[in-house]
Amino acid sequence: MKKDTHLLHAGRTPKSNFGIVNPPVYHASTVTFPTVAAMHEAGKNPTEGIYYGRMGTPTSQAFEEAVAALEGADKAIAVQSGLAAITGAIMAFVKAGDHILVTDSVYFPTKKFCDEFLKNFGVEVTYYDPMIGAAITDLMQDNTKIVFTEAPGSLTFEVQDIPAIAKAAHSRGAIVMIDNTWAAGYYFNAFEHGCDVSIQAATKYIGGHSDIMMGTIALREEHYKQVKSKLYTLGYCASPDDCYLGQRGLRSLPARLARHQENGMKMAAWLKERPEVTKVLHPAFEDCPGHEFWKRDFTGASGLFSIVLDGKYSAQAVAAMLDGMELFPMGYSWGGYESLIIPFNPKGARQVTEWVEDGPCLRIHAGQENIDDLIEDLNNGFERLNKA
Ligand SMILES: *Cc1c(COP(=O)(O)O)cnc(C)c1O
């Protein structure tokens, strides 16, 4: 089966559910056992069965099966947020005395976790230039356990050379993790490009409607038991209702992403021609660092990208533009059906690379509205920007 078809069927069995198309939602904490022997038997291999609510239910397992199909992974694990997927996956693989490498373009809270927790727990963290490619080999140490990547990077959209990084990491025995949220696990096959663990904020495109918090960790069979049991011990688990909504979101993911892609590309192309805009940081456009890796390794683009405005515009002028937008409210997160915009400044968030652009930056999420309405709203926004 092709991926789109598989994604519609994975994790559901109408024949064993009265013919009903979608699997039911099991709400559970306690799972009862009929005998002492059965209880002991279940305790021998708890990650495989239905053991206790926190370990998972048929509802979370159905969702996880569908996520594994999406990512081309053996297994997937659902947790309570995207950030929990990141922190849990990292903690499952490191101990005091280990070292990890993390891209400087990573989602900022991932850095906060490294700096406020990992370092205090005796794990050494080195940030690296997202465009480092094969030269990451120079930063590898004997105790390097994880190379953490994110492609494209949060806010600034550098597309990393994942196969080159993976080759260098594997030759020194480190595993490669990717935050694959932007491509939704759909436009980038992490495992075919050398990653061992693919993480998503399912909060974004998998949920798709701005109404759930959830994260997913897709991985190989060989790592599953270790990661799953450590997450259980950390107390991580996803709510049954969110698993249901996540699974429902997955069924329409390819169709929704196609629309986000189309609107994002049209909007970025229009913005590229505007005199107010100096750079379009969209992986499908040449301005974007690593555009060539996007062309080589990705099969499409989702709806999130950034632009850099001319340095002559003040913060006040940008506020006049943004405060008056009708179809682009300001808010964190993205991946829902609606368009969004936020101003940002990458300067304070860099450890080992320098942000050289001096103009104000905007991150845009292209939603599924009619493109003509979105462009008209942006056009009016630029009028306010210029007037202010
Ligand atoms: C939003 C986001 C996260 C965190 O997801 P939450 O569900 O909000 O915890 C992680 N990585 C990336 C790239 C994100 O955009």
Tab-separated table of C-alpha atoms and ligand atoms in Angstrom:
chain	number	residue	atom	x	y	z
A	1	MET	CA	0.000	0.000	0.000
A	2	LYS	CA	1.105	3.563	-0.635
A	3	LYS	CA	1.592	5.721	2.429
A	4	ASP	CA	-1.635	7.733	1.991
A	5	THR	CA	-3.682	4.536	1.843
A	6	HIS	CA	-1.863	2.911	4.739
A	7	LEU	CA	-2.403	6.037	6.838
A	8	LEU	CA	-6.183	5.747	6.401
A	9	HIS	CA	-6.247	2.154	7.630
A	10	ALA	CA	-3.469	1.806	10.207
A	11	GLY	CA	-4.597	1.310	13.804
A	12	ARG	CA	-8.253	0.469	13.167
A	13	THR	CA	-10.130	-2.789	12.706
A	14	PRO	CA	-13.829	-2.148	12.033
A	15	LYS	CA	-14.511	-5.903	11.778
A	16	SER	CA	-13.682	-6.401	15.447
A	17	ASN	CA	-15.612	-3.283	16.441
A	18	PHE	CA	-19.191	-3.912	15.214
A	19	GLY	CA	-18.227	-2.562	11.783
A	20	ILE	CA	-17.771	0.895	13.277
A	21	VAL	CA	-15.162	2.826	11.313
A	22	ASN	CA	-13.197	4.421	14.171
A	23	PRO	CA	-11.864	2.642	17.260
A	24	PRO	CA	-13.545	3.420	20.580
A	25	VAL	CA	-12.040	5.604	23.294
A	26	TYR	CA	-11.013	3.576	26.351
A	27	HIS	CA	-10.743	5.647	29.512
A	28	ALA	CA	-8.699	3.643	31.970
A	29	SER	CA	-6.479	3.757	34.992
A	30	THR	CA	-7.020	0.329	36.575
A	31	VAL	CA	-6.727	-2.818	34.496
A	32	THR	CA	-7.915	-5.864	36.438
A	33	PHE	CA	-6.451	-9.370	36.300
A	34	PRO	CA	-8.520	-12.504	36.965
A	35	THR	CA	-5.823	-14.448	38.847
A	36	VAL	CA	-2.522	-13.943	40.640
A	37	ALA	CA	-0.860	-15.936	37.874
A	38	ALA	CA	-2.296	-13.655	35.168
A	39	MET	CA	-1.165	-10.584	37.117
A	40	HIS	CA	2.394	-11.927	37.372
A	41	GLU	CA	2.403	-12.939	33.729
A	42	ALA	CA	1.330	-9.419	32.630
A	43	GLY	CA	4.040	-7.915	34.845
A	44	LYS	CA	6.757	-9.794	32.980
A	45	ASN	CA	6.219	-7.870	29.781
A	46	PRO	CA	4.134	-4.788	30.649
A	47	THR	CA	5.172	-2.734	27.617
A	48	GLU	CA	3.547	-5.261	25.287
A	49	GLY	CA	0.077	-5.570	26.728
A	50	ILE	CA	-2.694	-3.695	28.502
A	51	TYR	CA	-1.284	-3.420	32.013
A	52	TYR	CA	-2.091	-0.087	33.640
A	53	GLY	CA	-3.590	3.134	32.243
A	54	ARG	CA	-0.288	5.004	32.227
A	55	MET	CA	1.290	2.227	30.158
A	56	GLY	CA	-1.336	2.661	27.443
A	57	THR	CA	-4.789	1.591	26.340
A	58	PRO	CA	-6.175	0.133	23.116
A	59	THR	CA	-6.884	3.786	22.204
A	60	SER	CA	-3.307	5.004	22.604
A	61	GLN	CA	-2.000	1.851	20.918
A	62	ALA	CA	-4.274	2.386	17.905
A	63	PHE	CA	-2.992	5.954	17.571
A	64	GLU	CA	0.618	4.826	17.989
A	65	GLU	CA	0.197	2.198	15.296
A	66	ALA	CA	-1.049	4.866	12.885
A	67	VAL	CA	1.829	7.232	13.779
A	68	ALA	CA	4.344	4.438	13.146
A	69	ALA	CA	2.744	3.950	9.713
A	70	LEU	CA	3.007	7.684	9.016
A	71	GLU	CA	6.671	7.881	9.985
A	72	GLY	CA	7.724	4.564	8.424
A	73	ALA	CA	8.827	3.433	11.894
A	74	ASP	CA	8.477	0.081	13.649
A	75	LYS	CA	6.853	1.652	16.692
A	76	ALA	CA	5.592	4.940	18.101
A	77	ILE	CA	4.890	6.210	21.612
A	78	ALA	CA	2.393	8.967	22.443
A	79	VAL	CA	3.055	11.365	25.323
A	80	GLN	CA	1.398	14.446	26.769
A	81	SER	CA	3.077	17.186	24.681
A	82	GLY	CA	5.662	17.741	21.993
A	83	LEU	CA	8.149	18.992	24.547
A	84	ALA	CA	7.548	15.881	26.676
A	85	ALA	CA	8.366	13.764	23.614
A	86	ILE	CA	11.684	15.618	23.293
A	87	THR	CA	12.659	15.524	26.973
A	88	GLY	CA	11.493	11.933	27.424
A	89	ALA	CA	13.277	10.622	24.339
A	90	ILE	CA	16.532	12.314	25.343
A	91	MET	CA	16.339	11.119	28.971
A	92	ALA	CA	15.695	7.561	27.831
A	93	PHE	CA	19.124	7.469	26.161
A	94	VAL	CA	21.503	9.365	28.478
A	95	LYS	CA	23.055	9.074	31.932
A	96	ALA	CA	25.473	11.281	33.904
A	97	GLY	CA	28.825	11.486	32.147
A	98	ASP	CA	27.342	11.315	28.639
A	99	HIS	CA	27.510	14.036	26.007
A	100	ILE	CA	24.932	15.148	23.469
A	101	LEU	CA	25.080	17.444	20.451
A	102	VAL	CA	22.126	19.760	19.813
A	103	THR	CA	21.537	22.027	16.820
A	104	ASP	CA	21.693	25.753	17.569
A	105	SER	CA	18.450	26.197	15.584
A	106	VAL	CA	16.491	23.865	17.859
A	107	TYR	CA	13.052	24.701	19.287
A	108	PHE	CA	14.021	27.016	22.127
A	109	PRO	CA	12.394	25.094	25.016
A	110	THR	CA	14.570	22.105	24.009
A	111	LYS	CA	17.578	24.301	24.830
A	112	LYS	CA	16.026	25.317	28.124
A	113	PHE	CA	15.621	21.640	28.999
A	114	CYS	CA	19.287	20.990	28.137
A	115	ASP	CA	20.528	23.988	30.122
A	116	GLU	CA	18.208	23.768	33.148
A	117	PHE	CA	18.046	19.985	33.561
A	118	LEU	CA	20.507	17.910	31.552
A	119	LYS	CA	23.563	19.962	32.484
A	120	ASN	CA	22.599	19.804	36.181
A	121	PHE	CA	22.245	16.044	35.906
A	122	GLY	CA	25.806	15.692	34.626
A	123	VAL	CA	25.071	15.401	30.924
A	124	GLU	CA	27.340	17.546	28.790
A	125	VAL	CA	25.592	19.502	25.992
A	126	THR	CA	27.299	21.068	22.974
A	127	TYR	CA	25.321	23.225	20.542
A	128	TYR	CA	26.386	23.107	16.908
A	129	ASP	CA	25.833	25.120	13.740
A	130	PRO	CA	22.766	23.678	11.960
A	131	MET	CA	24.642	23.865	8.634
A	132	ILE	CA	27.585	21.848	9.947
A	133	GLY	CA	26.909	18.722	7.852
A	134	ALA	CA	29.640	16.064	7.859
A	135	ALA	CA	31.963	18.323	9.876
A	136	ILE	CA	29.948	17.349	12.950
A	137	THR	CA	32.466	14.536	13.181
A	138	ASP	CA	34.907	17.072	14.698
A	139	LEU	CA	32.526	17.622	17.645
A	140	MET	CA	31.928	13.943	18.348
A	141	GLN	CA	33.405	12.579	21.569
A	142	ASP	CA	33.743	9.037	22.864
A	143	ASN	CA	30.841	9.730	25.238
A	144	THR	CA	28.545	11.331	22.633
A	145	LYS	CA	25.249	9.432	22.825
A	146	ILE	CA	22.807	11.577	20.851
A	147	VAL	CA	23.002	13.977	17.942
A	148	PHE	CA	19.790	15.983	18.151
A	149	THR	CA	18.656	17.562	14.871
A	150	GLU	CA	15.679	19.602	13.771
A	151	ALA	CA	14.968	20.245	10.095
A	152	PRO	CA	14.101	22.892	9.274
A	153	GLY	CA	15.082	24.802	12.421
A	154	SER	CA	12.496	26.550	14.569
A	155	LEU	CA	11.820	30.165	13.491
A	156	THR	CA	14.881	30.415	11.218
A	157	PHE	CA	14.305	27.364	8.960
A	158	GLU	CA	17.852	26.134	8.274
A	159	VAL	CA	17.472	22.727	6.586
A	160	GLN	CA	20.099	20.336	7.933
A	161	ASP	CA	22.049	17.768	5.902
A	162	ILE	CA	20.604	14.876	7.896
A	163	PRO	CA	22.206	11.975	5.946
A	164	ALA	CA	25.707	13.486	6.366
A	165	ILE	CA	25.132	14.101	10.079
A	166	ALA	CA	23.700	10.597	10.561
A	167	LYS	CA	26.677	8.984	8.849
A	168	ALA	CA	29.130	10.819	11.114
A	169	ALA	CA	27.075	10.059	14.244
A	170	HIS	CA	26.672	6.363	13.501
A	171	SER	CA	30.355	5.905	12.780
A	172	ARG	CA	30.982	6.951	16.405
A	173	GLY	CA	28.129	4.940	17.881
A	174	ALA	CA	25.759	7.840	18.596
A	175	ILE	CA	22.087	7.798	17.716
A	176	VAL	CA	20.351	10.520	15.707
A	177	MET	CA	17.114	12.139	16.825
A	178	ILE	CA	15.109	14.573	14.756
A	179	ASP	CA	12.364	16.979	15.704
A	180	ASN	CA	10.279	16.252	12.598
A	181	THR	CA	7.319	18.478	13.473
A	182	TRP	CA	7.569	20.841	10.481
A	183	ALA	CA	7.323	18.059	7.901
A	184	ALA	CA	4.701	16.286	10.090
A	185	GLY	CA	6.511	12.993	9.520
A	186	TYR	CA	4.914	13.085	6.069
A	187	TYR	CA	7.133	15.260	3.873
A	188	PHE	CA	10.343	13.869	5.396
A	189	ASN	CA	11.023	10.199	6.023
A	190	ALA	CA	13.404	10.387	8.974
A	191	PHE	CA	14.293	6.697	9.007
A	192	GLU	CA	15.212	6.534	5.318
A	193	HIS	CA	17.611	9.429	5.923
A	194	GLY	CA	19.477	7.872	8.817
A	195	CYS	CA	17.540	8.998	11.903
A	196	ASP	CA	16.915	6.530	14.721
A	197	VAL	CA	14.206	8.473	16.548
A	198	SER	CA	11.676	10.877	14.992
A	199	ILE	CA	9.840	13.194	17.339
A	200	GLN	CA	6.806	15.338	16.649
A	201	ALA	CA	4.697	17.839	18.465
A	202	ALA	CA	1.444	16.108	17.491
A	203	THR	CA	-0.063	19.294	18.906
A	204	LYS	CA	0.692	20.793	15.472
A	205	TYR	CA	-0.259	19.112	12.185
A	206	ILE	CA	-1.287	15.676	13.480
A	207	GLY	CA	-3.910	17.258	15.728
A	208	GLY	CA	-4.493	19.846	13.057
A	209	HIS	CA	-7.229	21.804	14.836
A	210	SER	CA	-5.417	23.709	17.617
A	211	ASP	CA	-7.237	21.762	20.297
A	212	ILE	CA	-4.896	19.103	21.685
A	213	MET	CA	-1.488	18.873	23.360
A	214	MET	CA	0.386	15.712	22.448
A	215	GLY	CA	3.787	14.444	21.338
A	216	THR	CA	4.940	11.355	19.480
A	217	ILE	CA	8.196	9.425	19.465
A	218	ALA	CA	8.640	7.128	16.463
A	219	LEU	CA	11.460	4.626	16.707
A	220	ARG	CA	12.902	1.252	15.790
A	221	GLU	CA	11.798	-1.978	17.438
A	222	GLU	CA	15.233	-2.364	19.080
A	223	HIS	CA	14.795	0.846	21.081
A	224	TYR	CA	11.099	0.536	21.861
A	225	LYS	CA	11.069	-1.406	25.124
A	226	GLN	CA	13.829	0.679	26.713
A	227	VAL	CA	12.207	4.006	25.812
A	228	LYS	CA	8.655	2.925	26.632
A	229	SER	CA	9.526	1.611	30.080
A	230	LYS	CA	11.573	4.698	30.930
A	231	LEU	CA	8.724	6.992	29.892
A	232	TYR	CA	6.396	4.909	32.076
A	233	THR	CA	8.742	5.481	35.014
A	234	LEU	CA	8.905	9.209	34.278
A	235	GLY	CA	5.115	9.262	34.405
A	236	TYR	CA	4.613	10.273	30.797
A	237	CYS	CA	1.401	9.323	29.007
A	238	ALA	CA	-1.132	10.792	26.583
A	239	SER	CA	-4.822	11.257	27.348
A	240	PRO	CA	-7.277	8.876	25.636
A	241	ASP	CA	-9.378	11.694	24.179
A	242	ASP	CA	-6.309	13.379	22.713
A	243	CYS	CA	-5.196	10.058	21.214
A	244	TYR	CA	-8.610	9.744	19.601
A	245	LEU	CA	-8.447	13.276	18.192
A	246	GLY	CA	-4.857	12.753	17.077
A	247	GLN	CA	-5.861	9.635	15.244
A	248	ARG	CA	-8.777	11.406	13.606
A	249	GLY	CA	-6.386	14.196	12.588
A	250	LEU	CA	-4.015	11.691	10.994
A	251	ARG	CA	-6.661	10.470	8.545
A	252	SER	CA	-6.897	13.884	6.905
A	253	LEU	CA	-3.233	14.857	7.317
A	254	PRO	CA	-2.153	14.437	3.669
A	255	ALA	CA	-5.135	16.415	2.382
A	256	ARG	CA	-4.671	19.205	4.915
A	257	LEU	CA	-0.931	19.413	4.346
A	258	ALA	CA	-1.435	19.740	0.591
A	259	ARG	CA	-3.544	22.829	1.199
A	260	HIS	CA	-1.066	24.284	3.720
A	261	GLN	CA	1.719	23.653	1.226
A	262	GLU	CA	-0.136	25.322	-1.651
A	263	ASN	CA	-1.086	28.398	0.374
A	264	GLY	CA	2.372	28.647	1.953
A	265	MET	CA	4.133	28.494	-1.411
A	266	LYS	CA	1.813	31.074	-2.981
A	267	MET	CA	2.147	33.403	-0.016
A	268	ALA	CA	5.943	33.048	0.098
A	269	ALA	CA	6.206	33.710	-3.649
A	270	TRP	CA	4.076	36.848	-3.275
A	271	LEU	CA	6.104	38.036	-0.279
A	272	LYS	CA	9.356	37.454	-2.168
A	273	GLU	CA	8.337	40.150	-4.667
A	274	ARG	CA	7.483	42.730	-2.007
A	275	PRO	CA	9.941	45.590	-1.473
A	276	GLU	CA	9.363	45.427	2.313
A	277	VAL	CA	10.742	41.860	2.458
A	278	THR	CA	14.496	41.196	2.278
A	279	LYS	CA	14.435	37.416	2.791
A	280	VAL	CA	11.936	34.593	2.582
A	281	LEU	CA	13.019	31.788	4.914
A	282	HIS	CA	10.901	29.023	3.381
A	283	PRO	CA	12.722	25.731	2.697
A	284	ALA	CA	11.367	25.644	-0.875
A	285	PHE	CA	12.974	29.030	-1.664
A	286	GLU	CA	16.615	29.706	-2.399
A	287	ASP	CA	16.995	32.348	0.347
A	288	CYS	CA	16.629	29.565	2.910
A	289	PRO	CA	19.908	28.027	4.156
A	290	GLY	CA	19.927	24.337	3.239
A	291	HIS	CA	17.357	24.770	0.444
A	292	GLU	CA	19.391	22.197	-1.547
A	293	PHE	CA	18.897	19.588	1.204
A	294	TRP	CA	15.168	20.269	1.253
A	295	LYS	CA	15.091	19.671	-2.517
A	296	ARG	CA	17.090	16.466	-2.180
A	297	ASP	CA	15.507	14.924	0.927
A	298	PHE	CA	11.968	16.280	1.423
A	299	THR	CA	8.876	15.493	-0.629
A	300	GLY	CA	7.009	18.694	0.161
A	301	ALA	CA	6.654	21.733	2.400
A	302	SER	CA	4.166	22.398	5.165
A	303	GLY	CA	2.675	25.846	5.782
A	304	LEU	CA	5.162	27.391	8.218
A	305	PHE	CA	7.891	29.837	7.181
A	306	SER	CA	9.473	33.160	8.129
A	307	ILE	CA	10.317	36.439	6.439
A	308	VAL	CA	12.863	39.132	7.241
A	309	LEU	CA	11.681	42.717	6.742
A	310	ASP	CA	13.839	45.652	5.725
A	311	GLY	CA	15.909	46.981	8.634
A	312	LYS	CA	14.328	50.441	8.250
A	313	TYR	CA	11.044	49.292	9.868
A	314	SER	CA	10.737	50.001	13.592
A	315	ALA	CA	9.177	47.645	16.125
A	316	GLN	CA	6.346	50.176	16.355
A	317	ALA	CA	5.676	49.976	12.608
A	318	VAL	CA	5.648	46.170	12.796
A	319	ALA	CA	3.162	46.388	15.681
A	320	ALA	CA	0.913	48.663	13.572
A	321	MET	CA	0.980	46.023	10.838
A	322	LEU	CA	0.315	43.049	13.117
A	323	ASP	CA	-2.264	44.638	15.431
A	324	GLY	CA	-4.550	45.274	12.462
A	325	MET	CA	-4.392	41.841	10.807
A	326	GLU	CA	-7.797	40.251	10.315
A	327	LEU	CA	-6.913	36.699	9.282
A	328	PHE	CA	-3.541	36.327	11.014
A	329	PRO	CA	-3.988	36.384	14.777
A	330	MET	CA	-0.826	36.258	16.871
A	331	GLY	CA	-0.277	33.142	18.922
A	332	TYR	CA	2.197	30.394	19.661
A	333	SER	CA	1.921	26.935	18.236
A	334	TRP	CA	0.707	26.304	14.678
A	335	GLY	CA	-0.452	23.419	12.483
A	336	GLY	CA	-4.169	24.091	12.945
A	337	TYR	CA	-6.392	24.968	9.984
A	338	GLU	CA	-5.985	28.703	10.600
A	339	SER	CA	-3.343	31.234	9.613
A	340	LEU	CA	-1.145	32.830	12.275
A	341	ILE	CA	1.647	35.361	12.514
A	342	ILE	CA	4.223	36.252	15.208
A	343	PRO	CA	7.133	38.693	15.353
A	344	PHE	CA	10.414	37.243	16.648
A	345	ASN	CA	14.056	38.059	17.196
A	346	PRO	CA	16.497	35.131	16.964
A	347	LYS	CA	19.398	37.127	18.391
A	348	GLY	CA	19.089	36.094	22.045
A	349	ALA	CA	18.433	32.442	21.216
A	350	ARG	CA	21.796	31.615	19.586
A	351	GLN	CA	24.685	29.900	21.365
A	352	VAL	CA	27.278	29.153	18.677
A	353	THR	CA	26.066	30.874	15.517
A	354	GLU	CA	25.364	34.515	14.894
A	355	TRP	CA	22.131	35.887	13.497
A	356	VAL	CA	23.280	38.554	11.066
A	357	GLU	CA	20.022	39.934	9.657
A	358	ASP	CA	19.165	43.318	11.126
A	359	GLY	CA	15.526	43.593	10.007
A	360	PRO	CA	12.489	42.544	12.049
A	361	CYS	CA	11.401	38.923	11.516
A	362	LEU	CA	7.915	37.485	11.176
A	363	ARG	CA	6.908	33.834	11.314
A	364	ILE	CA	3.823	32.996	9.307
A	365	HIS	CA	1.614	29.929	9.381
A	366	ALA	CA	-0.286	29.594	6.115
A	367	GLY	CA	-3.690	28.209	7.032
A	368	GLN	CA	-6.364	26.788	4.774
A	369	GLU	CA	-8.256	30.025	4.086
A	370	ASN	CA	-8.723	31.237	0.511
A	371	ILE	CA	-5.324	32.497	-0.657
A	372	ASP	CA	-6.778	35.710	-2.146
A	373	ASP	CA	-8.151	36.725	1.257
A	374	LEU	CA	-4.825	35.989	2.954
A	375	ILE	CA	-2.853	38.033	0.440
A	376	GLU	CA	-5.277	40.930	0.661
A	377	ASP	CA	-4.867	40.942	4.441
A	378	LEU	CA	-1.051	40.924	4.112
A	379	ASN	CA	-1.237	43.664	1.519
A	380	ASN	CA	-3.268	45.840	3.898
A	381	GLY	CA	-0.770	45.005	6.624
A	382	PHE	CA	2.115	46.315	4.517
A	383	GLU	CA	0.157	49.547	3.966
A	384	ARG	CA	-0.050	50.005	7.750
A	385	LEU	CA	3.651	49.106	8.075
A	386	ASN	CA	4.673	51.749	5.536
A	387	LYS	CA	2.325	54.397	6.924
A	388	ALA	CA	3.698	53.951	10.450
B	1	LIG	C1	5.545	23.300	19.216
B	1	LIG	C2	6.803	22.571	19.038
B	1	LIG	C3	7.263	21.701	20.021
B	1	LIG	C4	6.580	21.539	21.352
B	1	LIG	O1	5.312	20.998	21.251
B	1	LIG	P1	4.251	21.188	22.443
B	1	LIG	O2	3.196	20.207	22.107
B	1	LIG	O3	3.828	22.611	22.406
B	1	LIG	O4	4.965	20.834	23.714
B	1	LIG	C5	8.418	21.014	19.767
B	1	LIG	N1	9.105	21.176	18.626
B	1	LIG	C6	8.691	22.010	17.668
B	1	LIG	C7	9.494	22.143	16.414
B	1	LIG	C8	7.528	22.735	17.840
B	1	LIG	O5	7.149	23.590	16.893
